[in-house]
């Protein structure tokens, strides 16, 4: 549905986007991750034809952003990073204006707006001047505008930025409900968000793609992938460390003493990230260690994120 | 031109939601009336015409019109709404034209509200109605040219003050070109044809005809060309911003 091809954007001598290519299919929610200044917003502005690329192009639903930008824009609903809207208008006036600009037939505008007000939870503020709304409502007003014409493609630049945890949850639920019928790209620097809603993640740093895969694939790159963490209140915990080290397949053990009466914890890393949970469980049983909690880790995305986005020192 | 009408409607709505619009109209009325009365010696002139009223328009518009035009694009850039507007399926020319037309209509409304001036003239004597009508028409066209220039300068910067100052100076040059003193100077320095050519580009020389009751197609074409040219330049600037 979306094909990003060798996209480059320079601002003077800053290269904001440096040769990015990826495809997104219908039904996918692509999480666009990266530290601040990585080039996420710039890439999205090029996909939505707000900025022209220095080189490369994007094909959206078969239309090229360079050749037929209006056809591209028709297919896209866009939520810019700052979630702008006209502050002096009411929510209803604003959505009506955007609907007219989208050439939604006159007779359908009213019904369509009602639907969107309900989906985005804006019904009770419909007559309110946007300027007087709280940040969360303003964000949703701009989100509503992106959904008005029921677009095939949604480009959402930090859709949950500045929202409280409940509002974040609502927006994520909304995205999850829509994901099967649409093609969605959302940018975020919140990793839990990516894991919660995205079917795939592309991590960029300094304008380049540094990782691309499902959240599970990314997690598997972590040093913690298949590591086993054990929590115990055994008074002899500290002495256990040496013994744990001897379990077959374990190559490193981290020990954190219990604090404030909490349990002590061990993390056992395996050779080549092989699964070692059964071996560890057996060992603890034979040695009669009172285990409070034990689990194998999927991997820590935040660690992977740090590793791939930080230039090697 | 899909989307033109919604943009015009929206812009006008925004004008009248903002106190700045009402303040502008009040200043517009006070300054046009004030200039007519105090500088133009409206009463003493003892002739029932709107001549002293229209005489000052090229000078008053120098600061009034860039004040309206300065926010046209600068404001959208500052608030980020430009990103909404220019990612909608409308072409750039439509957006530029829509914003311009709304601002021009707004200035037209302010101009129309000076009708008490005209009414006073009718009350005091019997002016030539033709003169009144062509005077208003010329003033409206001239305002459009000033506004198109301000629209252009507004597209170049986020900063409304810079946009105002630039607009003011470009308009000032175009007004001064037609100023008698400068004309005399030009004739002394340049060959007559060149001096005439330079004068041809001035606002005031094209406005004069209108307040003498003449609608010369060359004057109309002049103002419409300035508008067309400046709006086109605005499109180029915005297109260039997109690529830079
Ligand atoms: N209009 C612009 N002019 C100059 N530099 C810009 C402009 N927009 C973005 N940049 C630069 O491009 C880089 C990428 O920015 P951006 O795409 O906003 O990053 P992100 O959204 O990932 O935080 C940053 O270094 C930023 O300073
Ligand atoms: Mg950004």
Short mmCIF file of N, CA and C in Angstrom, two decimals, chain A residues 135-202:
data_model
loop_
_atom_site.label_atom_id
_atom_site.label_comp_id
_atom_site.label_asym_id
_atom_site.label_seq_id
_atom_site.Cartn_x
_atom_site.Cartn_y
_atom_site.Cartn_z
N UNK A 135 -5.76 19.89 26.23
CA UNK A 135 -4.82 19.33 25.26
C UNK A 135 -5.32 17.99 24.68
N UNK A 136 -5.85 17.16 25.52
CA UNK A 136 -6.32 15.85 25.07
C UNK A 136 -7.44 15.96 24.05
N UNK A 137 -8.38 16.85 24.30
CA UNK A 137 -9.48 17.04 23.37
C UNK A 137 -9.01 17.66 22.06
N UNK A 138 -8.05 18.58 22.16
CA UNK A 138 -7.53 19.20 20.94
C UNK A 138 -6.84 18.15 20.07
N UNK A 139 -6.10 17.28 20.75
CA UNK A 139 -5.42 16.19 20.05
C UNK A 139 -6.44 15.32 19.32
N UNK A 140 -7.54 15.01 20.03
CA UNK A 140 -8.55 14.15 19.43
C UNK A 140 -9.31 14.85 18.31
N UNK A 141 -9.45 16.18 18.42
CA UNK A 141 -10.12 16.92 17.35
C UNK A 141 -9.32 16.80 16.06
N UNK A 142 -8.00 16.90 16.20
CA UNK A 142 -7.17 16.78 15.01
C UNK A 142 -7.17 15.34 14.51
N UNK A 143 -7.23 14.40 15.43
CA UNK A 143 -7.32 12.99 15.06
C UNK A 143 -8.63 12.75 14.29
N UNK A 144 -9.72 13.33 14.78
CA UNK A 144 -11.03 13.16 14.15
C UNK A 144 -10.98 13.63 12.70
N UNK A 145 -10.34 14.73 12.47
CA UNK A 145 -10.18 15.30 11.12
C UNK A 145 -9.49 14.31 10.20
N UNK A 146 -8.56 13.54 10.75
CA UNK A 146 -7.82 12.59 9.91
C UNK A 146 -8.69 11.39 9.51
N UNK A 147 -9.76 11.15 10.28
CA UNK A 147 -10.59 9.97 10.01
C UNK A 147 -11.82 10.27 9.17
N UNK A 148 -12.14 11.57 9.03
CA UNK A 148 -13.39 12.02 8.41
C UNK A 148 -13.74 11.31 7.11
N UNK A 149 -12.77 11.23 6.22
CA UNK A 149 -13.04 10.72 4.87
C UNK A 149 -12.76 9.23 4.78
N UNK A 150 -12.69 8.57 5.93
CA UNK A 150 -12.45 7.13 6.00
C UNK A 150 -11.29 6.73 5.10
N UNK A 151 -10.09 7.29 5.35
CA UNK A 151 -8.98 7.08 4.43
C UNK A 151 -8.42 5.67 4.50
N UNK A 152 -7.82 5.24 3.40
CA UNK A 152 -7.16 3.93 3.34
C UNK A 152 -5.91 3.93 4.22
N UNK A 153 -5.28 5.10 4.27
CA UNK A 153 -3.98 5.21 4.92
C UNK A 153 -4.04 6.24 6.04
N UNK A 154 -3.47 5.88 7.19
CA UNK A 154 -3.39 6.86 8.29
C UNK A 154 -1.93 7.11 8.62
N UNK A 155 -1.56 8.37 8.66
CA UNK A 155 -0.21 8.74 9.06
C UNK A 155 -0.36 9.53 10.36
N UNK A 156 0.12 8.94 11.45
CA UNK A 156 -0.09 9.55 12.77
C UNK A 156 1.25 9.87 13.41
N UNK A 157 1.52 11.14 13.56
CA UNK A 157 2.81 11.55 14.13
C UNK A 157 2.65 11.76 15.64
N UNK A 158 3.18 10.84 16.39
CA UNK A 158 3.07 10.85 17.86
C UNK A 158 1.64 11.08 18.33
N UNK A 159 0.75 10.13 18.02
CA UNK A 159 -0.69 10.33 18.31
C UNK A 159 -1.01 10.40 19.80
N UNK A 160 -0.13 9.91 20.66
CA UNK A 160 -0.48 9.93 22.09
C UNK A 160 0.36 10.92 22.87
N UNK A 161 1.11 11.73 22.15
CA UNK A 161 1.99 12.68 22.82
C UNK A 161 1.19 13.67 23.66
N UNK A 162 1.57 13.85 24.89
CA UNK A 162 0.91 14.84 25.75
C UNK A 162 -0.43 14.39 26.32
N UNK A 163 -0.81 13.13 26.13
CA UNK A 163 -2.08 12.67 26.69
C UNK A 163 -1.84 12.00 28.04
N UNK A 164 -2.89 11.97 28.87
CA UNK A 164 -2.73 11.25 30.14
C UNK A 164 -2.91 9.75 29.88
N UNK A 165 -2.56 8.91 30.86
CA UNK A 165 -2.56 7.46 30.60
C UNK A 165 -3.91 6.92 30.10
N UNK A 166 -5.02 7.45 30.60
CA UNK A 166 -6.32 6.98 30.13
C UNK A 166 -6.54 7.34 28.67
N UNK A 167 -6.19 8.56 28.35
CA UNK A 167 -6.36 9.02 26.97
C UNK A 167 -5.46 8.24 26.02
N UNK A 168 -4.23 7.97 26.49
CA UNK A 168 -3.31 7.16 25.69
C UNK A 168 -3.94 5.82 25.38
N UNK A 169 -4.52 5.22 26.42
CA UNK A 169 -5.14 3.91 26.28
C UNK A 169 -6.27 3.97 25.24
N UNK A 170 -7.09 5.02 25.33
CA UNK A 170 -8.22 5.14 24.39
C UNK A 170 -7.74 5.26 22.96
N UNK A 171 -6.72 6.09 22.75
CA UNK A 171 -6.21 6.26 21.39
C UNK A 171 -5.65 4.95 20.85
N UNK A 172 -4.95 4.20 21.72
CA UNK A 172 -4.40 2.92 21.28
C UNK A 172 -5.51 1.95 20.93
N UNK A 173 -6.58 1.94 21.73
CA UNK A 173 -7.71 1.05 21.43
C UNK A 173 -8.33 1.43 20.09
N UNK A 174 -8.43 2.73 19.85
CA UNK A 174 -9.00 3.22 18.59
C UNK A 174 -8.16 2.73 17.40
N UNK A 175 -6.86 2.83 17.54
CA UNK A 175 -5.97 2.38 16.47
C UNK A 175 -6.11 0.87 16.26
N UNK A 176 -6.20 0.14 17.38
CA UNK A 176 -6.32 -1.31 17.26
C UNK A 176 -7.61 -1.70 16.53
N UNK A 177 -8.68 -0.96 16.80
CA UNK A 177 -9.97 -1.28 16.17
C UNK A 177 -9.92 -1.04 14.66
N UNK A 178 -9.11 -0.09 14.24
CA UNK A 178 -9.10 0.27 12.83
C UNK A 178 -8.09 -0.51 12.03
N UNK A 179 -7.21 -1.25 12.71
CA UNK A 179 -6.00 -1.67 12.01
C UNK A 179 -6.25 -2.67 10.87
N UNK A 180 -7.37 -3.41 10.94
CA UNK A 180 -7.55 -4.42 9.89
C UNK A 180 -7.97 -3.83 8.55
N UNK A 181 -8.68 -2.70 8.59
CA UNK A 181 -9.16 -2.13 7.32
C UNK A 181 -8.18 -1.13 6.73
N UNK A 182 -7.18 -0.72 7.50
CA UNK A 182 -6.35 0.38 7.03
C UNK A 182 -4.86 0.04 7.02
N UNK A 183 -4.14 0.96 6.45
CA UNK A 183 -2.68 0.88 6.51
C UNK A 183 -2.26 2.04 7.40
N UNK A 184 -1.56 1.74 8.47
CA UNK A 184 -1.26 2.78 9.45
C UNK A 184 0.25 2.90 9.69
N UNK A 185 0.73 4.12 9.66
CA UNK A 185 2.10 4.37 10.13
C UNK A 185 1.97 5.31 11.31
N UNK A 186 2.54 4.94 12.45
CA UNK A 186 2.53 5.88 13.57
C UNK A 186 3.93 6.02 14.12
N UNK A 187 4.27 7.23 14.49
CA UNK A 187 5.60 7.43 15.06
C UNK A 187 5.45 7.56 16.56
N UNK A 188 6.45 7.15 17.25
CA UNK A 188 6.40 7.22 18.70
C UNK A 188 7.82 7.07 19.23
N UNK A 189 8.04 7.54 20.43
CA UNK A 189 9.29 7.12 21.06
C UNK A 189 8.99 6.38 22.34
N UNK A 190 7.69 6.00 22.47
CA UNK A 190 7.30 5.21 23.64
C UNK A 190 7.29 3.74 23.22
N UNK A 191 8.18 2.94 23.84
CA UNK A 191 8.36 1.58 23.37
C UNK A 191 7.17 0.69 23.71
N UNK A 192 6.56 0.93 24.86
CA UNK A 192 5.40 0.10 25.23
C UNK A 192 4.27 0.30 24.22
N UNK A 193 4.20 1.54 23.72
CA UNK A 193 3.17 1.83 22.76
C UNK A 193 3.38 1.01 21.49
N UNK A 194 4.60 0.98 21.05
CA UNK A 194 4.93 0.20 19.87
C UNK A 194 4.54 -1.26 20.11
N UNK A 195 4.92 -1.80 21.28
CA UNK A 195 4.63 -3.21 21.55
C UNK A 195 3.14 -3.46 21.66
N UNK A 196 2.39 -2.43 22.12
CA UNK A 196 0.96 -2.62 22.33
C UNK A 196 0.16 -2.59 21.03
N UNK A 197 0.54 -1.74 20.08
CA UNK A 197 -0.33 -1.59 18.92
C UNK A 197 0.29 -1.96 17.57
N UNK A 198 1.62 -2.04 17.49
CA UNK A 198 2.20 -2.18 16.16
C UNK A 198 2.42 -3.63 15.78
N UNK A 199 2.21 -3.92 14.50
CA UNK A 199 2.50 -5.27 14.04
C UNK A 199 3.96 -5.33 13.57
N UNK A 200 4.53 -4.16 13.35
CA UNK A 200 5.90 -4.12 12.88
C UNK A 200 6.54 -2.81 13.31
N UNK A 201 7.84 -2.83 13.53
CA UNK A 201 8.51 -1.61 13.94
C UNK A 201 9.71 -1.35 13.05
N UNK A 202 9.86 -0.09 12.67
CA UNK A 202 11.06 0.32 11.97
C UNK A 202 11.74 1.34 12.89
#
